[in-house]
PDB file of C-alpha atoms in Angstrom:
ATOM      1  CA  MET A   1       0.000   0.000   0.000  1.00  0.00           C
ATOM      2  CA  LYS A   2       1.458   3.308  -1.060  1.00  0.00           C
ATOM      3  CA  THR A   3      -1.120   5.869   0.051  1.00  0.00           C
ATOM      4  CA  PHE A   4      -4.097   6.068   2.396  1.00  0.00           C
ATOM      5  CA  ALA A   5      -6.305   6.731  -0.640  1.00  0.00           C
ATOM      6  CA  GLU A   6      -5.543   3.168  -1.793  1.00  0.00           C
ATOM      7  CA  ILE A   7      -6.910   1.661   1.418  1.00  0.00           C
ATOM      8  CA  GLU A   8     -10.546   0.625   1.276  1.00  0.00           C
ATOM      9  CA  LEU A   9     -11.777   2.929   4.027  1.00  0.00           C
ATOM     10  CA  ILE A  10     -15.226   4.471   4.009  1.00  0.00           C
ATOM     11  CA  GLU A  11     -15.514   8.014   2.679  1.00  0.00           C
ATOM     12  CA  PRO A  12     -15.957   9.807   6.043  1.00  0.00           C
ATOM     13  CA  VAL A  13     -12.717   8.279   7.349  1.00  0.00           C
ATOM     14  CA  GLN A  14     -10.900   9.045   4.088  1.00  0.00           C
ATOM     15  CA  ARG A  15     -12.110  12.650   4.317  1.00  0.00           C
ATOM     16  CA  ALA A  16     -10.773  13.009   7.884  1.00  0.00           C
ATOM     17  CA  LEU A  17      -7.408  11.597   6.797  1.00  0.00           C
ATOM     18  CA  ALA A  18      -7.241  14.038   3.898  1.00  0.00           C
ATOM     19  CA  GLU A  19      -8.082  16.935   6.229  1.00  0.00           C
ATOM     20  CA  GLU A  20      -5.246  15.831   8.517  1.00  0.00           C
ATOM     21  CA  GLN A  21      -2.995  15.637   5.434  1.00  0.00           C
ATOM     22  CA  TYR A  22      -2.273  11.963   5.988  1.00  0.00           C
ATOM     23  CA  HIS A  23      -1.014  10.633   2.666  1.00  0.00           C
ATOM     24  CA  THR A  24       1.499   7.839   3.199  1.00  0.00           C
ATOM     25  CA  PRO A  25       0.978   5.143   5.827  1.00  0.00           C
ATOM     26  CA  THR A  26       3.811   4.363   8.212  1.00  0.00           C
ATOM     27  CA  PRO A  27       5.207   0.805   8.229  1.00  0.00           C
ATOM     28  CA  ILE A  28       3.039  -0.272  11.207  1.00  0.00           C
ATOM     29  CA  GLN A  29      -0.029   1.134   9.447  1.00  0.00           C
ATOM     30  CA  SER A  30       0.660  -0.475   6.077  1.00  0.00           C
ATOM     31  CA  GLN A  31       1.390  -3.818   7.755  1.00  0.00           C
ATOM     32  CA  THR A  32      -1.687  -3.919  10.005  1.00  0.00           C
ATOM     33  CA  ILE A  33      -4.567  -1.933   8.503  1.00  0.00           C
ATOM     34  CA  PRO A  34      -5.319  -4.282   5.559  1.00  0.00           C
ATOM     35  CA  SER A  35      -5.374  -7.331   7.843  1.00  0.00           C
ATOM     36  CA  ALA A  36      -7.524  -5.582  10.431  1.00  0.00           C
ATOM     37  CA  LEU A  37      -9.963  -4.454   7.735  1.00  0.00           C
ATOM     38  CA  SER A  38     -10.362  -8.077   6.674  1.00  0.00           C
ATOM     39  CA  GLY A  39     -11.297  -9.010  10.249  1.00  0.00           C
ATOM     40  CA  ARG A  40      -8.054 -10.616  11.335  1.00  0.00           C
ATOM     41  CA  ASP A  41      -6.651 -10.262  14.832  1.00  0.00           C
ATOM     42  CA  ILE A  42      -3.592  -8.040  15.035  1.00  0.00           C
ATOM     43  CA  LEU A  43      -0.593  -8.005  17.343  1.00  0.00           C
ATOM     44  CA  GLY A  44       1.712  -5.101  16.631  1.00  0.00           C
ATOM     45  CA  CYS A  45       4.716  -3.491  18.205  1.00  0.00           C
ATOM     46  CA  ALA A  46       6.346  -0.230  17.170  1.00  0.00           C
ATOM     47  CA  GLN A  47       8.150   2.692  18.736  1.00  0.00           C
ATOM     48  CA  THR A  48       6.429   5.835  19.982  1.00  0.00           C
ATOM     49  CA  GLY A  49       5.491   8.232  17.201  1.00  0.00           C
ATOM     50  CA  THR A  50       5.127   5.617  14.467  1.00  0.00           C
ATOM     51  CA  GLY A  51       1.353   5.838  14.067  1.00  0.00           C
ATOM     52  CA  LYS A  52       0.171   2.880  16.136  1.00  0.00           C
ATOM     53  CA  THR A  53      -3.030   4.649  17.191  1.00  0.00           C
ATOM     54  CA  ALA A  54      -4.112   5.236  13.600  1.00  0.00           C
ATOM     55  CA  ALA A  55      -3.129   1.649  12.782  1.00  0.00           C
ATOM     56  CA  PHE A  56      -5.815   0.340  15.134  1.00  0.00           C
ATOM     57  CA  ALA A  57      -8.285   3.249  15.173  1.00  0.00           C
ATOM     58  CA  LEU A  58      -8.863   3.473  11.421  1.00  0.00           C
ATOM     59  CA  PRO A  59     -10.042  -0.139  10.970  1.00  0.00           C
ATOM     60  CA  ILE A  60     -12.242   0.159  14.072  1.00  0.00           C
ATOM     61  CA  LEU A  61     -13.841   3.381  12.842  1.00  0.00           C
ATOM     62  CA  ASN A  62     -14.268   1.886   9.397  1.00  0.00           C
ATOM     63  CA  ARG A  63     -16.043  -1.152  10.862  1.00  0.00           C
ATOM     64  CA  LEU A  64     -18.375   0.895  13.047  1.00  0.00           C
ATOM     65  CA  GLY A  65     -19.017   3.513  10.375  1.00  0.00           C
ATOM     66  CA  GLN A  66     -20.225   0.939   7.844  1.00  0.00           C
ATOM     67  CA  HIS A  67     -23.325   0.322   9.949  1.00  0.00           C
ATOM     68  CA  ASN A  68     -25.286   3.252  11.341  1.00  0.00           C
ATOM     69  CA  ARG A  69     -26.166   1.666  14.675  1.00  0.00           C
ATOM     70  CA  LYS A  70     -27.450   3.424  17.713  1.00  0.00           C
ATOM     71  CA  SER A  71     -25.273   3.229  20.789  1.00  0.00           C
ATOM     72  CA  THR A  72     -26.650   1.283  23.719  1.00  0.00           C
ATOM     73  CA  PRO A  73     -26.437   2.774  27.218  1.00  0.00           C
ATOM     74  CA  ASN A  74     -23.591   1.239  29.222  1.00  0.00           C
ATOM     75  CA  ARG A  75     -22.826  -1.361  26.515  1.00  0.00           C
ATOM     76  CA  PRO A  76     -19.975  -0.295  24.203  1.00  0.00           C
ATOM     77  CA  LEU A  77     -19.112  -2.124  20.997  1.00  0.00           C
ATOM     78  CA  VAL A  78     -15.392  -1.372  21.263  1.00  0.00           C
ATOM     79  CA  LEU A  79     -13.187  -1.347  24.357  1.00  0.00           C
ATOM     80  CA  VAL A  80      -9.713   0.154  24.183  1.00  0.00           C
ATOM     81  CA  LEU A  81      -7.636  -0.363  27.312  1.00  0.00           C
ATOM     82  CA  ALA A  82      -4.981   2.248  28.019  1.00  0.00           C
ATOM     83  CA  PRO A  83      -2.414   1.958  30.825  1.00  0.00           C
ATOM     84  CA  THR A  84      -2.519   5.640  31.821  1.00  0.00           C
ATOM     85  CA  ARG A  85      -4.959   8.531  31.895  1.00  0.00           C
ATOM     86  CA  GLU A  86      -2.704  10.526  29.579  1.00  0.00           C
ATOM     87  CA  LEU A  87      -2.636   7.777  26.971  1.00  0.00           C
ATOM     88  CA  ALA A  88      -6.406   7.278  27.246  1.00  0.00           C
ATOM     89  CA  ILE A  89      -6.939  10.984  26.534  1.00  0.00           C
ATOM     90  CA  GLN A  90      -4.514  10.884  23.611  1.00  0.00           C
ATOM     91  CA  ILE A  91      -6.245   7.825  22.108  1.00  0.00           C
ATOM     92  CA  GLY A  92      -9.626   9.511  22.579  1.00  0.00           C
ATOM     93  CA  GLU A  93      -8.416  12.583  20.715  1.00  0.00           C
ATOM     94  CA  SER A  94      -7.214  10.416  17.829  1.00  0.00           C
ATOM     95  CA  PHE A  95     -10.527   8.563  17.585  1.00  0.00           C
ATOM     96  CA  ALA A  96     -12.343  11.911  17.607  1.00  0.00           C
ATOM     97  CA  THR A  97     -10.083  13.275  14.860  1.00  0.00           C
ATOM     98  CA  TYR A  98     -10.286  10.272  12.533  1.00  0.00           C
ATOM     99  CA  GLY A  99     -13.975   9.691  13.216  1.00  0.00           C
ATOM    100  CA  ARG A 100     -15.153  13.290  13.135  1.00  0.00           C
ATOM    101  CA  HIS A 101     -17.429  12.690  10.122  1.00  0.00           C
ATOM    102  CA  LEU A 102     -19.058   9.600  11.621  1.00  0.00           C
ATOM    103  CA  ARG A 103     -22.033   9.481  13.947  1.00  0.00           C
ATOM    104  CA  LEU A 104     -20.229   7.561  16.649  1.00  0.00           C
ATOM    105  CA  ARG A 105     -20.073   8.286  20.352  1.00  0.00           C
ATOM    106  CA  GLN A 106     -17.093   7.608  22.521  1.00  0.00           C
ATOM    107  CA  ALA A 107     -16.491   7.649  26.248  1.00  0.00           C
ATOM    108  CA  LEU A 108     -13.286   8.000  28.220  1.00  0.00           C
ATOM    109  CA  VAL A 109     -13.083   6.583  31.723  1.00  0.00           C
ATOM    110  CA  TYR A 110     -10.008   6.948  33.891  1.00  0.00           C
ATOM    111  CA  GLY A 111      -9.169   7.564  37.501  1.00  0.00           C
ATOM    112  CA  GLY A 112      -8.003  10.697  39.223  1.00  0.00           C
ATOM    113  CA  VAL A 113     -11.227  12.559  38.467  1.00  0.00           C
ATOM    114  CA  GLY A 114     -14.814  12.246  39.629  1.00  0.00           C
ATOM    115  CA  GLN A 115     -16.940   9.535  38.070  1.00  0.00           C
ATOM    116  CA  GLY A 116     -20.101  11.606  37.627  1.00  0.00           C
ATOM    117  CA  ASN A 117     -19.471  12.922  34.115  1.00  0.00           C
ATOM    118  CA  GLN A 118     -18.049   9.595  32.975  1.00  0.00           C
ATOM    119  CA  VAL A 119     -21.141   7.731  34.205  1.00  0.00           C
ATOM    120  CA  ARG A 120     -23.434  10.251  32.465  1.00  0.00           C
ATOM    121  CA  VAL A 121     -21.650   9.694  29.144  1.00  0.00           C
ATOM    122  CA  LEU A 122     -21.881   5.916  29.579  1.00  0.00           C
ATOM    123  CA  ASN A 123     -25.584   6.168  30.399  1.00  0.00           C
ATOM    124  CA  ARG A 124     -26.185   8.076  27.135  1.00  0.00           C
ATOM    125  CA  GLY A 125     -24.409   5.304  25.236  1.00  0.00           C
ATOM    126  CA  ALA A 126     -21.022   5.073  23.578  1.00  0.00           C
ATOM    127  CA  HIS A 127     -19.909   2.958  20.654  1.00  0.00           C
ATOM    128  CA  ILE A 128     -16.273   3.226  21.731  1.00  0.00           C
ATOM    129  CA  LEU A 129     -15.024   3.078  25.310  1.00  0.00           C
ATOM    130  CA  ILE A 130     -11.446   4.059  26.070  1.00  0.00           C
ATOM    131  CA  ALA A 131     -10.569   3.159  29.638  1.00  0.00           C
ATOM    132  CA  THR A 132      -7.826   2.644  32.156  1.00  0.00           C
ATOM    133  CA  PRO A 133      -8.039  -0.729  33.907  1.00  0.00           C
ATOM    134  CA  GLY A 134      -8.735   0.480  37.452  1.00  0.00           C
ATOM    135  CA  ARG A 135     -11.627   2.774  36.585  1.00  0.00           C
ATOM    136  CA  LEU A 136     -12.999   0.241  34.107  1.00  0.00           C
ATOM    137  CA  LEU A 137     -13.149  -2.485  36.751  1.00  0.00           C
ATOM    138  CA  ASP A 138     -14.703  -0.117  39.271  1.00  0.00           C
ATOM    139  CA  LEU A 139     -17.464   0.971  36.876  1.00  0.00           C
ATOM    140  CA  MET A 140     -18.068  -2.615  35.747  1.00  0.00           C
ATOM    141  CA  GLU A 141     -18.464  -3.771  39.350  1.00  0.00           C
ATOM    142  CA  ARG A 142     -20.969  -0.972  39.932  1.00  0.00           C
ATOM    143  CA  GLY A 143     -22.987  -1.970  36.841  1.00  0.00           C
ATOM    144  CA  PHE A 144     -22.195   1.078  34.695  1.00  0.00           C
ATOM    145  CA  ILE A 145     -20.337  -0.905  31.998  1.00  0.00           C
ATOM    146  CA  GLY A 146     -21.307  -4.222  30.466  1.00  0.00           C
ATOM    147  CA  VAL A 147     -19.221  -6.054  27.908  1.00  0.00           C
ATOM    148  CA  GLU A 148     -21.917  -8.316  26.455  1.00  0.00           C
ATOM    149  CA  GLN A 149     -22.010  -6.406  23.155  1.00  0.00           C
ATOM    150  CA  LEU A 150     -18.259  -6.003  22.644  1.00  0.00           C
ATOM    151  CA  GLU A 151     -17.118  -6.629  19.096  1.00  0.00           C
ATOM    152  CA  VAL A 152     -13.563  -5.323  19.420  1.00  0.00           C
ATOM    153  CA  LEU A 153     -11.161  -5.434  22.360  1.00  0.00           C
ATOM    154  CA  LEU A 154      -7.887  -3.606  22.105  1.00  0.00           C
ATOM    155  CA  ARG A 155      -5.275  -3.809  24.814  1.00  0.00           C
TER     156      ARG A 155
END
Protein backbone atom coordinates (compact mmCIF):
# COMPACT_ATOMS: atom_id res chain seq x y z
CA MET A 1 0.00 0.00 0.00
CA LYS A 2 1.46 3.31 -1.06
CA THR A 3 -1.12 5.87 0.05
CA PHE A 4 -4.10 6.07 2.40
CA ALA A 5 -6.31 6.73 -0.64
CA GLU A 6 -5.54 3.17 -1.79
CA ILE A 7 -6.91 1.66 1.42
CA GLU A 8 -10.55 0.62 1.28
CA LEU A 9 -11.78 2.93 4.03
CA ILE A 10 -15.23 4.47 4.01
CA GLU A 11 -15.51 8.01 2.68
CA PRO A 12 -15.96 9.81 6.04
CA VAL A 13 -12.72 8.28 7.35
CA GLN A 14 -10.90 9.04 4.09
CA ARG A 15 -12.11 12.65 4.32
CA ALA A 16 -10.77 13.01 7.88
CA LEU A 17 -7.41 11.60 6.80
CA ALA A 18 -7.24 14.04 3.90
CA GLU A 19 -8.08 16.94 6.23
CA GLU A 20 -5.25 15.83 8.52
CA GLN A 21 -2.99 15.64 5.43
CA TYR A 22 -2.27 11.96 5.99
CA HIS A 23 -1.01 10.63 2.67
CA THR A 24 1.50 7.84 3.20
CA PRO A 25 0.98 5.14 5.83
CA THR A 26 3.81 4.36 8.21
CA PRO A 27 5.21 0.80 8.23
CA ILE A 28 3.04 -0.27 11.21
CA GLN A 29 -0.03 1.13 9.45
CA SER A 30 0.66 -0.47 6.08
CA GLN A 31 1.39 -3.82 7.76
CA THR A 32 -1.69 -3.92 10.00
CA ILE A 33 -4.57 -1.93 8.50
CA PRO A 34 -5.32 -4.28 5.56
CA SER A 35 -5.37 -7.33 7.84
CA ALA A 36 -7.52 -5.58 10.43
CA LEU A 37 -9.96 -4.45 7.73
CA SER A 38 -10.36 -8.08 6.67
CA GLY A 39 -11.30 -9.01 10.25
CA ARG A 40 -8.05 -10.62 11.34
CA ASP A 41 -6.65 -10.26 14.83
CA ILE A 42 -3.59 -8.04 15.03
CA LEU A 43 -0.59 -8.01 17.34
CA GLY A 44 1.71 -5.10 16.63
CA CYS A 45 4.72 -3.49 18.20
CA ALA A 46 6.35 -0.23 17.17
CA GLN A 47 8.15 2.69 18.74
CA THR A 48 6.43 5.83 19.98
CA GLY A 49 5.49 8.23 17.20
CA THR A 50 5.13 5.62 14.47
CA GLY A 51 1.35 5.84 14.07
CA LYS A 52 0.17 2.88 16.14
CA THR A 53 -3.03 4.65 17.19
CA ALA A 54 -4.11 5.24 13.60
CA ALA A 55 -3.13 1.65 12.78
CA PHE A 56 -5.82 0.34 15.13
CA ALA A 57 -8.28 3.25 15.17
CA LEU A 58 -8.86 3.47 11.42
CA PRO A 59 -10.04 -0.14 10.97
CA ILE A 60 -12.24 0.16 14.07
CA LEU A 61 -13.84 3.38 12.84
CA ASN A 62 -14.27 1.89 9.40
CA ARG A 63 -16.04 -1.15 10.86
CA LEU A 64 -18.38 0.90 13.05
CA GLY A 65 -19.02 3.51 10.38
CA GLN A 66 -20.23 0.94 7.84
CA HIS A 67 -23.33 0.32 9.95
CA ASN A 68 -25.29 3.25 11.34
CA ARG A 69 -26.17 1.67 14.68
CA LYS A 70 -27.45 3.42 17.71
CA SER A 71 -25.27 3.23 20.79
CA THR A 72 -26.65 1.28 23.72
CA PRO A 73 -26.44 2.77 27.22
CA ASN A 74 -23.59 1.24 29.22
CA ARG A 75 -22.83 -1.36 26.51
CA PRO A 76 -19.97 -0.30 24.20
CA LEU A 77 -19.11 -2.12 21.00
CA VAL A 78 -15.39 -1.37 21.26
CA LEU A 79 -13.19 -1.35 24.36
CA VAL A 80 -9.71 0.15 24.18
CA LEU A 81 -7.64 -0.36 27.31
CA ALA A 82 -4.98 2.25 28.02
CA PRO A 83 -2.41 1.96 30.82
CA THR A 84 -2.52 5.64 31.82
CA ARG A 85 -4.96 8.53 31.90
CA GLU A 86 -2.70 10.53 29.58
CA LEU A 87 -2.64 7.78 26.97
CA ALA A 88 -6.41 7.28 27.25
CA ILE A 89 -6.94 10.98 26.53
CA GLN A 90 -4.51 10.88 23.61
CA ILE A 91 -6.25 7.83 22.11
CA GLY A 92 -9.63 9.51 22.58
CA GLU A 93 -8.42 12.58 20.71
CA SER A 94 -7.21 10.42 17.83
CA PHE A 95 -10.53 8.56 17.58
CA ALA A 96 -12.34 11.91 17.61
CA THR A 97 -10.08 13.27 14.86
CA TYR A 98 -10.29 10.27 12.53
CA GLY A 99 -13.98 9.69 13.22
CA ARG A 100 -15.15 13.29 13.14
CA HIS A 101 -17.43 12.69 10.12
CA LEU A 102 -19.06 9.60 11.62
CA ARG A 103 -22.03 9.48 13.95
CA LEU A 104 -20.23 7.56 16.65
CA ARG A 105 -20.07 8.29 20.35
CA GLN A 106 -17.09 7.61 22.52
CA ALA A 107 -16.49 7.65 26.25
CA LEU A 108 -13.29 8.00 28.22
CA VAL A 109 -13.08 6.58 31.72
CA TYR A 110 -10.01 6.95 33.89
CA GLY A 111 -9.17 7.56 37.50
CA GLY A 112 -8.00 10.70 39.22
CA VAL A 113 -11.23 12.56 38.47
CA GLY A 114 -14.81 12.25 39.63
CA GLN A 115 -16.94 9.53 38.07
CA GLY A 116 -20.10 11.61 37.63
CA ASN A 117 -19.47 12.92 34.11
CA GLN A 118 -18.05 9.60 32.97
CA VAL A 119 -21.14 7.73 34.21
CA ARG A 120 -23.43 10.25 32.46
CA VAL A 121 -21.65 9.69 29.14
CA LEU A 122 -21.88 5.92 29.58
CA ASN A 123 -25.58 6.17 30.40
CA ARG A 124 -26.19 8.08 27.14
CA GLY A 125 -24.41 5.30 25.24
CA ALA A 126 -21.02 5.07 23.58
CA HIS A 127 -19.91 2.96 20.65
CA ILE A 128 -16.27 3.23 21.73
CA LEU A 129 -15.02 3.08 25.31
CA ILE A 130 -11.45 4.06 26.07
CA ALA A 131 -10.57 3.16 29.64
CA THR A 132 -7.83 2.64 32.16
CA PRO A 133 -8.04 -0.73 33.91
CA GLY A 134 -8.73 0.48 37.45
CA ARG A 135 -11.63 2.77 36.58
CA LEU A 136 -13.00 0.24 34.11
CA LEU A 137 -13.15 -2.49 36.75
CA ASP A 138 -14.70 -0.12 39.27
CA LEU A 139 -17.46 0.97 36.88
CA MET A 140 -18.07 -2.62 35.75
CA GLU A 141 -18.46 -3.77 39.35
CA ARG A 142 -20.97 -0.97 39.93
CA GLY A 143 -22.99 -1.97 36.84
CA PHE A 144 -22.19 1.08 34.70
CA ILE A 145 -20.34 -0.91 32.00
CA GLY A 146 -21.31 -4.22 30.47
CA VAL A 147 -19.22 -6.05 27.91
CA GLU A 148 -21.92 -8.32 26.45
CA GLN A 149 -22.01 -6.41 23.16
CA LEU A 150 -18.26 -6.00 22.64
CA GLU A 151 -17.12 -6.63 19.10
CA VAL A 152 -13.56 -5.32 19.42
CA LEU A 153 -11.16 -5.43 22.36
CA LEU A 154 -7.89 -3.61 22.11
CA ARG A 155 -5.27 -3.81 24.81
